Structures are given as structure tokens and as C-alpha cells.
PDB file of C-alpha atoms in Angstrom:
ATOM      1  CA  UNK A1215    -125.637-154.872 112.083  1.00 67.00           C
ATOM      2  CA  UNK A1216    -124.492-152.191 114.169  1.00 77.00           C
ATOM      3  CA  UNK A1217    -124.653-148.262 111.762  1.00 88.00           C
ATOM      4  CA  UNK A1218    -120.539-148.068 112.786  1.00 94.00           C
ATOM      5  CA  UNK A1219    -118.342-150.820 112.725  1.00 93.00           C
ATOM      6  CA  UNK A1220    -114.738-149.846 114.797  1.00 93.00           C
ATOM      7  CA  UNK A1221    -112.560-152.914 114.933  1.00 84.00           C
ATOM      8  CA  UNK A1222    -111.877-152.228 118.615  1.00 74.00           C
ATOM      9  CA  UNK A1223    -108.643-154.401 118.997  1.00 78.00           C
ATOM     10  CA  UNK A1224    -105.953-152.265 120.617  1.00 88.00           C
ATOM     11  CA  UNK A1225    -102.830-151.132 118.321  1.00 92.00           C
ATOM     12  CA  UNK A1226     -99.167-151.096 119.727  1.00 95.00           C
ATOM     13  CA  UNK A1227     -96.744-149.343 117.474  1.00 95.00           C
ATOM     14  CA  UNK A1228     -93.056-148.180 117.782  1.00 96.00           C
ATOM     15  CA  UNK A1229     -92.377-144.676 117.759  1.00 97.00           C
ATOM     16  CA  UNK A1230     -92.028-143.335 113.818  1.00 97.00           C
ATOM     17  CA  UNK A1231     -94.552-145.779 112.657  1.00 97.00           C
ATOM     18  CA  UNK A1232     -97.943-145.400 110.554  1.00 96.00           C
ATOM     19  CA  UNK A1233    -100.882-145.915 112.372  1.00 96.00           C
ATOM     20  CA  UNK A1234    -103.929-147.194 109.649  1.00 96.00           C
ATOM     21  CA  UNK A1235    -107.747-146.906 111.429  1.00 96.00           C
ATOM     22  CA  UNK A1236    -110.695-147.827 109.850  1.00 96.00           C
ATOM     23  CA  UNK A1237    -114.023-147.658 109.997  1.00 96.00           C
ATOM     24  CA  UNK A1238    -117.240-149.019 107.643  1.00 96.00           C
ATOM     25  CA  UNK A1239    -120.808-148.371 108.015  1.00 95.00           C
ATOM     26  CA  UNK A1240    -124.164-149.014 106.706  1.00 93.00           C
ATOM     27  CA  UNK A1241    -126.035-145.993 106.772  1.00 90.00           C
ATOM     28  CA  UNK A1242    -126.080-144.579 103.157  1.00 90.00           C
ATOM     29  CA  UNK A1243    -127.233-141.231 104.624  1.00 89.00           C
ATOM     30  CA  UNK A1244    -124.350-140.551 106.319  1.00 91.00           C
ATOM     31  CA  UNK A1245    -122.615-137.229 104.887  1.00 89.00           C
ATOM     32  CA  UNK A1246    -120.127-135.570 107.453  1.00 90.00           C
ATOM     33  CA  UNK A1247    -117.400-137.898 108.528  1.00 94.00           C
ATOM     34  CA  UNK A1248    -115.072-137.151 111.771  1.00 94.00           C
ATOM     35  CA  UNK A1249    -112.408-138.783 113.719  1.00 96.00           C
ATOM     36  CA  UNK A1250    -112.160-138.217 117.673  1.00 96.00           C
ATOM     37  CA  UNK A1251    -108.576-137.939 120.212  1.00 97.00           C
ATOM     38  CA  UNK A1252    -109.895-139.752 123.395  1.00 96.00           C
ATOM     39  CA  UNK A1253    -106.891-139.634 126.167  1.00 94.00           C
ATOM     40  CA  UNK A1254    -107.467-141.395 129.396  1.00 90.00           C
ATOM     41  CA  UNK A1255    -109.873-139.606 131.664  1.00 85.00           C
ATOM     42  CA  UNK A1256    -110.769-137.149 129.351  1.00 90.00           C
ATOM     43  CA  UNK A1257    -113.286-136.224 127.112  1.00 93.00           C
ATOM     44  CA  UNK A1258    -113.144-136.868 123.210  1.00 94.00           C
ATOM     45  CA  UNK A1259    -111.450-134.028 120.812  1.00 94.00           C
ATOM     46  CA  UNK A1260    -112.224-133.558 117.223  1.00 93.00           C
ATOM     47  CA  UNK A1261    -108.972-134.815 115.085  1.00 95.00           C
ATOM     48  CA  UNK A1262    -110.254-134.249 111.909  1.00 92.00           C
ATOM     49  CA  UNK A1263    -113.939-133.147 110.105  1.00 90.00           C
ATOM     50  CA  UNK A1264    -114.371-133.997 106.483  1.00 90.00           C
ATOM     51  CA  UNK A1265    -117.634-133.892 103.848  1.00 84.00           C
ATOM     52  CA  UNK A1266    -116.543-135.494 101.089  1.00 78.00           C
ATOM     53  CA  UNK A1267    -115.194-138.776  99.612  1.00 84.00           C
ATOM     54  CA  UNK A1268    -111.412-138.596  99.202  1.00 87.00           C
ATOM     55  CA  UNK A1269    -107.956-137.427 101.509  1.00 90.00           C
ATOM     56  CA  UNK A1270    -107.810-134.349 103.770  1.00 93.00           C
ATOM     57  CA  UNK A1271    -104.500-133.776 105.448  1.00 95.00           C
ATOM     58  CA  UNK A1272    -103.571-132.473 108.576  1.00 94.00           C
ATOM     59  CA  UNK A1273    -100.366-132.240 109.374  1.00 96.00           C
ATOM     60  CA  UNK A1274     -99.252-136.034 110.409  1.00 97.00           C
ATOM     61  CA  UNK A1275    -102.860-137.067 109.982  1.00 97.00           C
ATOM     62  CA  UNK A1276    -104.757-138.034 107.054  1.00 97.00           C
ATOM     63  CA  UNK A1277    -108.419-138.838 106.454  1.00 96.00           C
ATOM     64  CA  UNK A1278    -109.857-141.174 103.814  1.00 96.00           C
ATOM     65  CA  UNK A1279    -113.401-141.266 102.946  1.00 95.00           C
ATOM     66  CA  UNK A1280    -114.832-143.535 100.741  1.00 94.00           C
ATOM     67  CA  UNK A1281    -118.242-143.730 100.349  1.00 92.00           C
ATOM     68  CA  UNK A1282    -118.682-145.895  97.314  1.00 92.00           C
ATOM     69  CA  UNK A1283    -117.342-148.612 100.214  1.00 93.00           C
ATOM     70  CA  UNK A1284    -118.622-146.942 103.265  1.00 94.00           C
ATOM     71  CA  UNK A1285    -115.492-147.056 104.510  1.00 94.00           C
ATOM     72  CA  UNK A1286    -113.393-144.173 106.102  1.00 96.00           C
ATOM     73  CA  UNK A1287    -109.852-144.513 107.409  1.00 96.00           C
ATOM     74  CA  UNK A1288    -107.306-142.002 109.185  1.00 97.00           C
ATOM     75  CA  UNK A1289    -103.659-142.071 109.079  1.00 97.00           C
ATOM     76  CA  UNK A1290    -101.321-141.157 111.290  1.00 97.00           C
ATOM     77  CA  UNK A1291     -97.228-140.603 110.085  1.00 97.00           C
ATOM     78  CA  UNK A1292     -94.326-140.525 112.439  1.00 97.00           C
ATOM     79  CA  UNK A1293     -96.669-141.477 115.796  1.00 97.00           C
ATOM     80  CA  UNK A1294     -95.376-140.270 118.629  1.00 97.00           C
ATOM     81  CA  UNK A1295     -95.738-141.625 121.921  1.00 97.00           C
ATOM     82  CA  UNK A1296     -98.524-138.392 122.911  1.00 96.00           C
ATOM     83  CA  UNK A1297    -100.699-140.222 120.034  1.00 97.00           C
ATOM     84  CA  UNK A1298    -101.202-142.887 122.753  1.00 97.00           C
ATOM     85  CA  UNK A1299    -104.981-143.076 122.613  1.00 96.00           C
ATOM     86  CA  UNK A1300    -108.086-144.242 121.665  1.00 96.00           C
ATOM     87  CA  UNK A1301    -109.565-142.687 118.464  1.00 97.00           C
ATOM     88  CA  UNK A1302    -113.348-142.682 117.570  1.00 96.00           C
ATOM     89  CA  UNK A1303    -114.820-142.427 114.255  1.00 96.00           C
ATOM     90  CA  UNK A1304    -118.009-140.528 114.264  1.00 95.00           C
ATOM     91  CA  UNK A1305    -120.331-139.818 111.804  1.00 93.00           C
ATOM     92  CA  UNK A1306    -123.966-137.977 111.141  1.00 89.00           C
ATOM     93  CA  UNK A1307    -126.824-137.578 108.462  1.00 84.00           C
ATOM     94  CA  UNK A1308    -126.970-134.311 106.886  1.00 77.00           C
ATOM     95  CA  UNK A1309    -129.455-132.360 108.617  1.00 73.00           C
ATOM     96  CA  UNK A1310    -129.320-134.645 111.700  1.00 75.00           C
ATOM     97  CA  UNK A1311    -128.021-134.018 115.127  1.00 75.00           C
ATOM     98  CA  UNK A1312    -126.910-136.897 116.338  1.00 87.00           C
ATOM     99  CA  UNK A1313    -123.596-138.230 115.912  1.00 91.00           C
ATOM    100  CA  UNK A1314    -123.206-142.471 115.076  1.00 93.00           C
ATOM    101  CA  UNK A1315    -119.568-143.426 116.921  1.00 95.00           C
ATOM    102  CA  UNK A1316    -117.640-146.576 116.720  1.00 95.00           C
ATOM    103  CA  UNK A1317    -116.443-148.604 119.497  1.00 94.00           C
ATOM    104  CA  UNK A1318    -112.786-146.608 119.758  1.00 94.00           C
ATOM    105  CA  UNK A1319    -109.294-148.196 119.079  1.00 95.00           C
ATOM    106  CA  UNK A1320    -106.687-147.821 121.609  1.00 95.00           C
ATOM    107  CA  UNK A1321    -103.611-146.667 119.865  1.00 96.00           C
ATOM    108  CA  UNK A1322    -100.062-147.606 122.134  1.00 96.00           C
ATOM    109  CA  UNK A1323     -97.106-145.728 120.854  1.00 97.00           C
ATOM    110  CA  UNK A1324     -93.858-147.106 122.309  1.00 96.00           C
ATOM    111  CA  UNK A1325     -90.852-145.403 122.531  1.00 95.00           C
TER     112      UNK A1325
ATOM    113  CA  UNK B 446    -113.008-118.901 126.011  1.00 55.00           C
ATOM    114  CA  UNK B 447    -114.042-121.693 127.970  1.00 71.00           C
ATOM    115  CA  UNK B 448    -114.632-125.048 127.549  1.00 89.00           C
ATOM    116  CA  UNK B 449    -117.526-127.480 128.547  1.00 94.00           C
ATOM    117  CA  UNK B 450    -117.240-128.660 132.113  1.00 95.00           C
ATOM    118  CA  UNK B 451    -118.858-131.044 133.938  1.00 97.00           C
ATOM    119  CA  UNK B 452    -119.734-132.073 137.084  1.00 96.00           C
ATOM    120  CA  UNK B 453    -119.522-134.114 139.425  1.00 97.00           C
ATOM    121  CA  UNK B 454    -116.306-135.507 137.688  1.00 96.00           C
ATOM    122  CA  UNK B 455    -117.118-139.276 139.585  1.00 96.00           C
ATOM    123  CA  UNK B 456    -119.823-140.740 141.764  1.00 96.00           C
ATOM    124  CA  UNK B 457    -121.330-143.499 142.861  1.00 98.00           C
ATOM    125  CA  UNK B 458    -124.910-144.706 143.874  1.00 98.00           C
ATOM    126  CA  UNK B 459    -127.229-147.803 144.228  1.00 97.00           C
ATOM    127  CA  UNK B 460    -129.746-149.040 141.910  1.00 97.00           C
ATOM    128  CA  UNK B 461    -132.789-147.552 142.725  1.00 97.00           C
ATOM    129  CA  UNK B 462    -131.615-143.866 143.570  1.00 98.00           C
ATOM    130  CA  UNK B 463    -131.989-140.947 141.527  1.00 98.00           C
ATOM    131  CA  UNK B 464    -128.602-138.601 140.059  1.00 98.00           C
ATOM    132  CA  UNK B 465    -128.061-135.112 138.180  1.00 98.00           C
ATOM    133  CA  UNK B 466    -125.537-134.471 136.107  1.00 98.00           C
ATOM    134  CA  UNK B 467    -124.465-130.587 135.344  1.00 98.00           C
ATOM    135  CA  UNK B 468    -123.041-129.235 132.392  1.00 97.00           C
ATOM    136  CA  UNK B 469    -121.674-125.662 131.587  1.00 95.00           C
ATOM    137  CA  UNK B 470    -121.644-125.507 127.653  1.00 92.00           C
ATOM    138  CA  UNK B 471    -118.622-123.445 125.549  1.00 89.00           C
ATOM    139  CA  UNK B 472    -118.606-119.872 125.731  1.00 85.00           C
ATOM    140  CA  UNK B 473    -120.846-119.039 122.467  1.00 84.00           C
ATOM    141  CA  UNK B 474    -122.392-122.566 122.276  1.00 86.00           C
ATOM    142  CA  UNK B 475    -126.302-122.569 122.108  1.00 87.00           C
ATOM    143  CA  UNK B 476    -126.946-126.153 122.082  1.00 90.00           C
ATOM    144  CA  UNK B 477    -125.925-129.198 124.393  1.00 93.00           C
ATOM    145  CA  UNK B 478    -126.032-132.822 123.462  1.00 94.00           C
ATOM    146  CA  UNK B 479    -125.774-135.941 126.085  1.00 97.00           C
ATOM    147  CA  UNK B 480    -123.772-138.726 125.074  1.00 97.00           C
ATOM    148  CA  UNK B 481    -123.734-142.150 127.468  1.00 98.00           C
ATOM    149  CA  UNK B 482    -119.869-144.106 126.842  1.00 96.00           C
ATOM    150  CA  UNK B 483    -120.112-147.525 128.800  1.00 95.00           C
ATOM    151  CA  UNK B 484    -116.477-149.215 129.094  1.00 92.00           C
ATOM    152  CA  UNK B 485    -114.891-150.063 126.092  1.00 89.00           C
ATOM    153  CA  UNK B 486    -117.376-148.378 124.221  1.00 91.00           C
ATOM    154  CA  UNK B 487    -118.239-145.551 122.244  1.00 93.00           C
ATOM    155  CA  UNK B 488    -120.266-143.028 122.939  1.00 96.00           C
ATOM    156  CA  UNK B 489    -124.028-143.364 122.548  1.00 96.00           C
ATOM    157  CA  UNK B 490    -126.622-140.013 121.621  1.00 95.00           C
ATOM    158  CA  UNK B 491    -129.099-139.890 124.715  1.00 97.00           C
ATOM    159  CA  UNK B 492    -130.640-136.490 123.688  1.00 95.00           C
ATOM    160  CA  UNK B 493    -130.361-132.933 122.502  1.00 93.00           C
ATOM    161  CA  UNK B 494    -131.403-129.315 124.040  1.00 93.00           C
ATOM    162  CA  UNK B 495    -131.507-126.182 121.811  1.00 89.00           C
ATOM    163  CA  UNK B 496    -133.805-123.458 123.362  1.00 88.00           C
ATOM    164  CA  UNK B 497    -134.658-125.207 126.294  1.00 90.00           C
ATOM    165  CA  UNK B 498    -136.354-127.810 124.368  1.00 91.00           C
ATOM    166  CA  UNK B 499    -135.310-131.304 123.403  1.00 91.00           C
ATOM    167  CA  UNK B 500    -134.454-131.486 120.133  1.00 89.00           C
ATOM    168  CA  UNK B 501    -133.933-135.146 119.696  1.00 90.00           C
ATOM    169  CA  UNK B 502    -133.668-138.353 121.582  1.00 93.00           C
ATOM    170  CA  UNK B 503    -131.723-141.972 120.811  1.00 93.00           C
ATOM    171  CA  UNK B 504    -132.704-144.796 122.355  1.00 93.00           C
ATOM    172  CA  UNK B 505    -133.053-144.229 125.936  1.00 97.00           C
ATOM    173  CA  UNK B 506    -135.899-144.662 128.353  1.00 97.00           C
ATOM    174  CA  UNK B 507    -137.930-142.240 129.752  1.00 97.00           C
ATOM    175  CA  UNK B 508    -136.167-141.851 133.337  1.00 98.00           C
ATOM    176  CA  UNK B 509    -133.305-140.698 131.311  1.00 98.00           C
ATOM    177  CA  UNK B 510    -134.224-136.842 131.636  1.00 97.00           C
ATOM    178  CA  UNK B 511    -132.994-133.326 130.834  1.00 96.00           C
ATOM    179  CA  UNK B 512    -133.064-129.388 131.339  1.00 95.00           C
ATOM    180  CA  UNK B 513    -131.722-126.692 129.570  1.00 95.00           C
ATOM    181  CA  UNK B 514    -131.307-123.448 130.584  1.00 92.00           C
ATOM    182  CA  UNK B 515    -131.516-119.860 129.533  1.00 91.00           C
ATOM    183  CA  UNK B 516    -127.578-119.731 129.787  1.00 88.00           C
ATOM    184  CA  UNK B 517    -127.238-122.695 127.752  1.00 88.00           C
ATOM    185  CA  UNK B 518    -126.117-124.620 130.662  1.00 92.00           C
ATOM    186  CA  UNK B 519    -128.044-128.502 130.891  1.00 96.00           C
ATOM    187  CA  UNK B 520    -128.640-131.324 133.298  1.00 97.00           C
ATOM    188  CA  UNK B 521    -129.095-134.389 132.561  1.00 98.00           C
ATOM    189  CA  UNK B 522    -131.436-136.632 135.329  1.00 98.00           C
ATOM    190  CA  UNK B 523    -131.671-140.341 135.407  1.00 98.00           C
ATOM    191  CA  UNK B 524    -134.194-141.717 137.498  1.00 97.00           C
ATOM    192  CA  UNK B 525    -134.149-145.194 139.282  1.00 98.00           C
ATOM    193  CA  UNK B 526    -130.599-146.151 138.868  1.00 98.00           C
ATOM    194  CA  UNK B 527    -129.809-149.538 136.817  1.00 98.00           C
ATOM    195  CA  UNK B 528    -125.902-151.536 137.193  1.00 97.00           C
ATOM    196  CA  UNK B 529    -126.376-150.874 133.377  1.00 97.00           C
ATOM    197  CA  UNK B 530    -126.464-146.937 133.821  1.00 98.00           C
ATOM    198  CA  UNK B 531    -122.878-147.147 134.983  1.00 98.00           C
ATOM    199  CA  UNK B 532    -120.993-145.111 132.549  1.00 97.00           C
ATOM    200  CA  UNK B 533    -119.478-142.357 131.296  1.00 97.00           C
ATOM    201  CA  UNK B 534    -121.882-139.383 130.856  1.00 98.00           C
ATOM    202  CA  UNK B 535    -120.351-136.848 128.332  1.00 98.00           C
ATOM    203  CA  UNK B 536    -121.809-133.626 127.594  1.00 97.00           C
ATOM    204  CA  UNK B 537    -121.531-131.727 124.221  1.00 94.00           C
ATOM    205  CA  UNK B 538    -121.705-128.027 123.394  1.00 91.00           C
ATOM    206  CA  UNK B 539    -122.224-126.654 119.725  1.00 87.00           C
ATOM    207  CA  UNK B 540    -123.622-124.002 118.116  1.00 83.00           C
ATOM    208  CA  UNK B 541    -126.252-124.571 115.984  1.00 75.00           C
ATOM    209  CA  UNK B 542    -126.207-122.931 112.237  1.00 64.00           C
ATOM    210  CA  UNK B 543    -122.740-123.535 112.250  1.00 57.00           C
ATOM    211  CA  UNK B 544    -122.271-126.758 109.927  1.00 56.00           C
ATOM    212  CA  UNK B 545    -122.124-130.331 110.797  1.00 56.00           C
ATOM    213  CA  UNK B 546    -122.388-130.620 114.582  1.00 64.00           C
ATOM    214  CA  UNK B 547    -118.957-129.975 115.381  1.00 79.00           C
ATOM    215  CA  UNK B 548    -119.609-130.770 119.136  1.00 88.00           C
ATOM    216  CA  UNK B 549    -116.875-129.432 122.092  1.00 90.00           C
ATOM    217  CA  UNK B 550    -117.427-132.444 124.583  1.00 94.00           C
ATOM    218  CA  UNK B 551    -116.649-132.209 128.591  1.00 95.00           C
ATOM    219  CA  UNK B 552    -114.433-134.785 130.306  1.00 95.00           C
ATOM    220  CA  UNK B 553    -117.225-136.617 131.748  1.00 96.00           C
ATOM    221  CA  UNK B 554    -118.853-137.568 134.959  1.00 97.00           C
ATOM    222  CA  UNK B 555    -117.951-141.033 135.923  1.00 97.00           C
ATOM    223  CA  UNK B 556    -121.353-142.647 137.301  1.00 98.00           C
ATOM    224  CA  UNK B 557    -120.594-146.266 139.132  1.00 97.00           C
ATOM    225  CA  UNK B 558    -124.094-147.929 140.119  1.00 98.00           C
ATOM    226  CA  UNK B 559    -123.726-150.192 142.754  1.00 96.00           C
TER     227      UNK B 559
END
């Protein structure tokens, strides 16, 4: 069983929808939880950063962590068609310096 | 302030042959992490540098290699080639002491082994 599970299955959405990404894992010692922007040719961006289990919000985007389920998710309202992407969850130990990633899911907006 | 860049941004080789990757880290960044992304992939940890030492290591093999230097700047080496090595090599800057590693990656160097 792989420490970051990312179903990698690309996502085509109209513009104005939700986009819903999860991720689970198995590492109980994971304790910082992040989500990655990865546009073609480019290198990956941090999206969003959280600690704790429950919501942060950023703007359109929304984090979930859950650790009771080792499951994290992130949210994204009104997509636009610059959301196409793939998007990485990430994730590290505390006190570690190595980040865990899962596969990516390539997010299509259309407009 | 500057970002991480990276070069060469592509090239390719044959199994067998030797390559060096360069990395300029973030303006204010002390440490620089290695990350390998094969297609369709995410990225995978190949090491760490923080004072010119490696600070770390995932599961890579030995002819995967690195340097860090006094301005923060790294290479990474890899040593005779494998089809497998063909990837995306991503470099990360931080700064260590800061939190989490909230890592600044490059856009790459593309690395096609023939």
C-alpha cells in the first residue's frame, strides 16, 4: 500500500462547477497536510498548507482534513478554465523533511 | 525576490552516460530538496542539502548524487544513466526553521534517456 493514495483519473468540468479532490493515506504520523497547482511545463505551487483536522478556506478553495479517516480533500467553487491542472496532495511527518505526494489529478475546466 | 531556477530546462542522453542538473534556490532559502516526477506521476523525495550536507535521502541508489553550495545553490548528479531515470527532476528551495517545509519548487529539467 502506497503512504498516498491520489485517484489519478482526470476530471472534466464546465466552467462554474465544484471541483471535489481527495486524497487518503496510511501513515498515522503524518501532521502537515498541503495541496499543489501543477500547470503544464511547470513546476508545482503550493495551493493551500494546513495542520489540523477540519476546513481552511481560501478564497474559491477549501481544504478538508480528516485525520480520524486519513483522508484530506480540497474544493474548488466557481472553477474557471485557468484551474485547468493537475493538483497534488502532499503531505510530511512532523519533524521530517520529506514530503509524501500523490499521483496528481488532472483537472479540465471547459468553458 | 527570485525564484528557484533550473537548468538545463530539457535534455537528452543514453543509458550509460553521466548528467548534472543545476539549481539556483529562492532568494533567502537555505535548504534545497530534489524531487524525481516520472510521467503521470507524482513527485518522489531523492534527497536533501542544508549546509552543504545531505540531510536526508528516499529511496534512490547511490549514483543518484548531490552538492550544495555555500550560496545555497545544488546539483544534483546521476551516474550511469537508466531508460528508468527519464523524468522530471524538480528542485526545491526552503528555509529551514520556518515551519513545515513549505518548499518553492523550480520548473524542472526534463531528462529523456535514450
Amino acid at each position: 500500500q502506497k503512504e498516498v493514495e491520489q485517484d489519478p483519473g482526470p476530471l472534466s468540468v464546465p466552467e462554474g462547477a465544484i471541483v471535489s479532490l481527495n486524497c487518503t493515506y496510511s501513515n498515522s504520523a503524518f501532521q502537515y497536510f498541503m495541496w499543489y497547482r501543477q500547470y503544464s511545463r511547470k513546476g508545482p505551487e503550493l495551493l493551500m498548507y494546513t495542520y489540523s483536522s477540519g476546513n481552511k478556506e481560501d478564497g474559491r478553495f477549501t481544504a478538508q482534513v480528516d485525520k480520524s479517516s486519513k483522508y484530506i480533500s480540497l474544493f474548488i467553487r466557481d472553477s474557471q478554465p485557468s484551474d485547468s491542472a493537475t493538483y497534488l496532495c502532499a503531505m510530511i511527518p512532523y519533524g521530517n523533511n520529506r514530503l509524501a505526494f500523490g499521483k496528481g489529478n488532472q483537472v479540465v475546466v471547459i468553458p | 525576490e527570485t525564484g528557484v531556477t533550473q537548468s538545463p530546462t530539457h535534455l537528452i542522453k543514453t543509458r550509460g552516460q553521466q548528467v548534472t542538473l543545476r539549481c539556483s534556490s529562492q532568494s533567502g532559502h537555505n535548504t534545497v530538496s530534489w524531487y524525481q516526477q516520472a510521467l503521470g506521476q507524482g513527485p518522489q523525495f531523492i534527497f536533501q542539502y542544508y549546509r552543504e550536507e545531505e540531510n536526508g535521502r528516499g529511496n534512490f541508489p547511490p549514483r543518484f548524487s548531490g552538492l550544495q553550495f555555500p550560496n545555497y545553490s545544488s546539483e544534483l548528479n546521476v551516474n550511469a544513466l537508466e531508460l528508468d531515470d527519464s523524468a522530471l527532476y524538480l528542485c526545491a528551495s526552503s528555509l529551514s526553521g520556518s515551519g513545515a517545509n513549505v518548499l518553492t519548487f523550480g520548473a524542472g529539467s526534463r531528462l529523456t534517456v535514450l
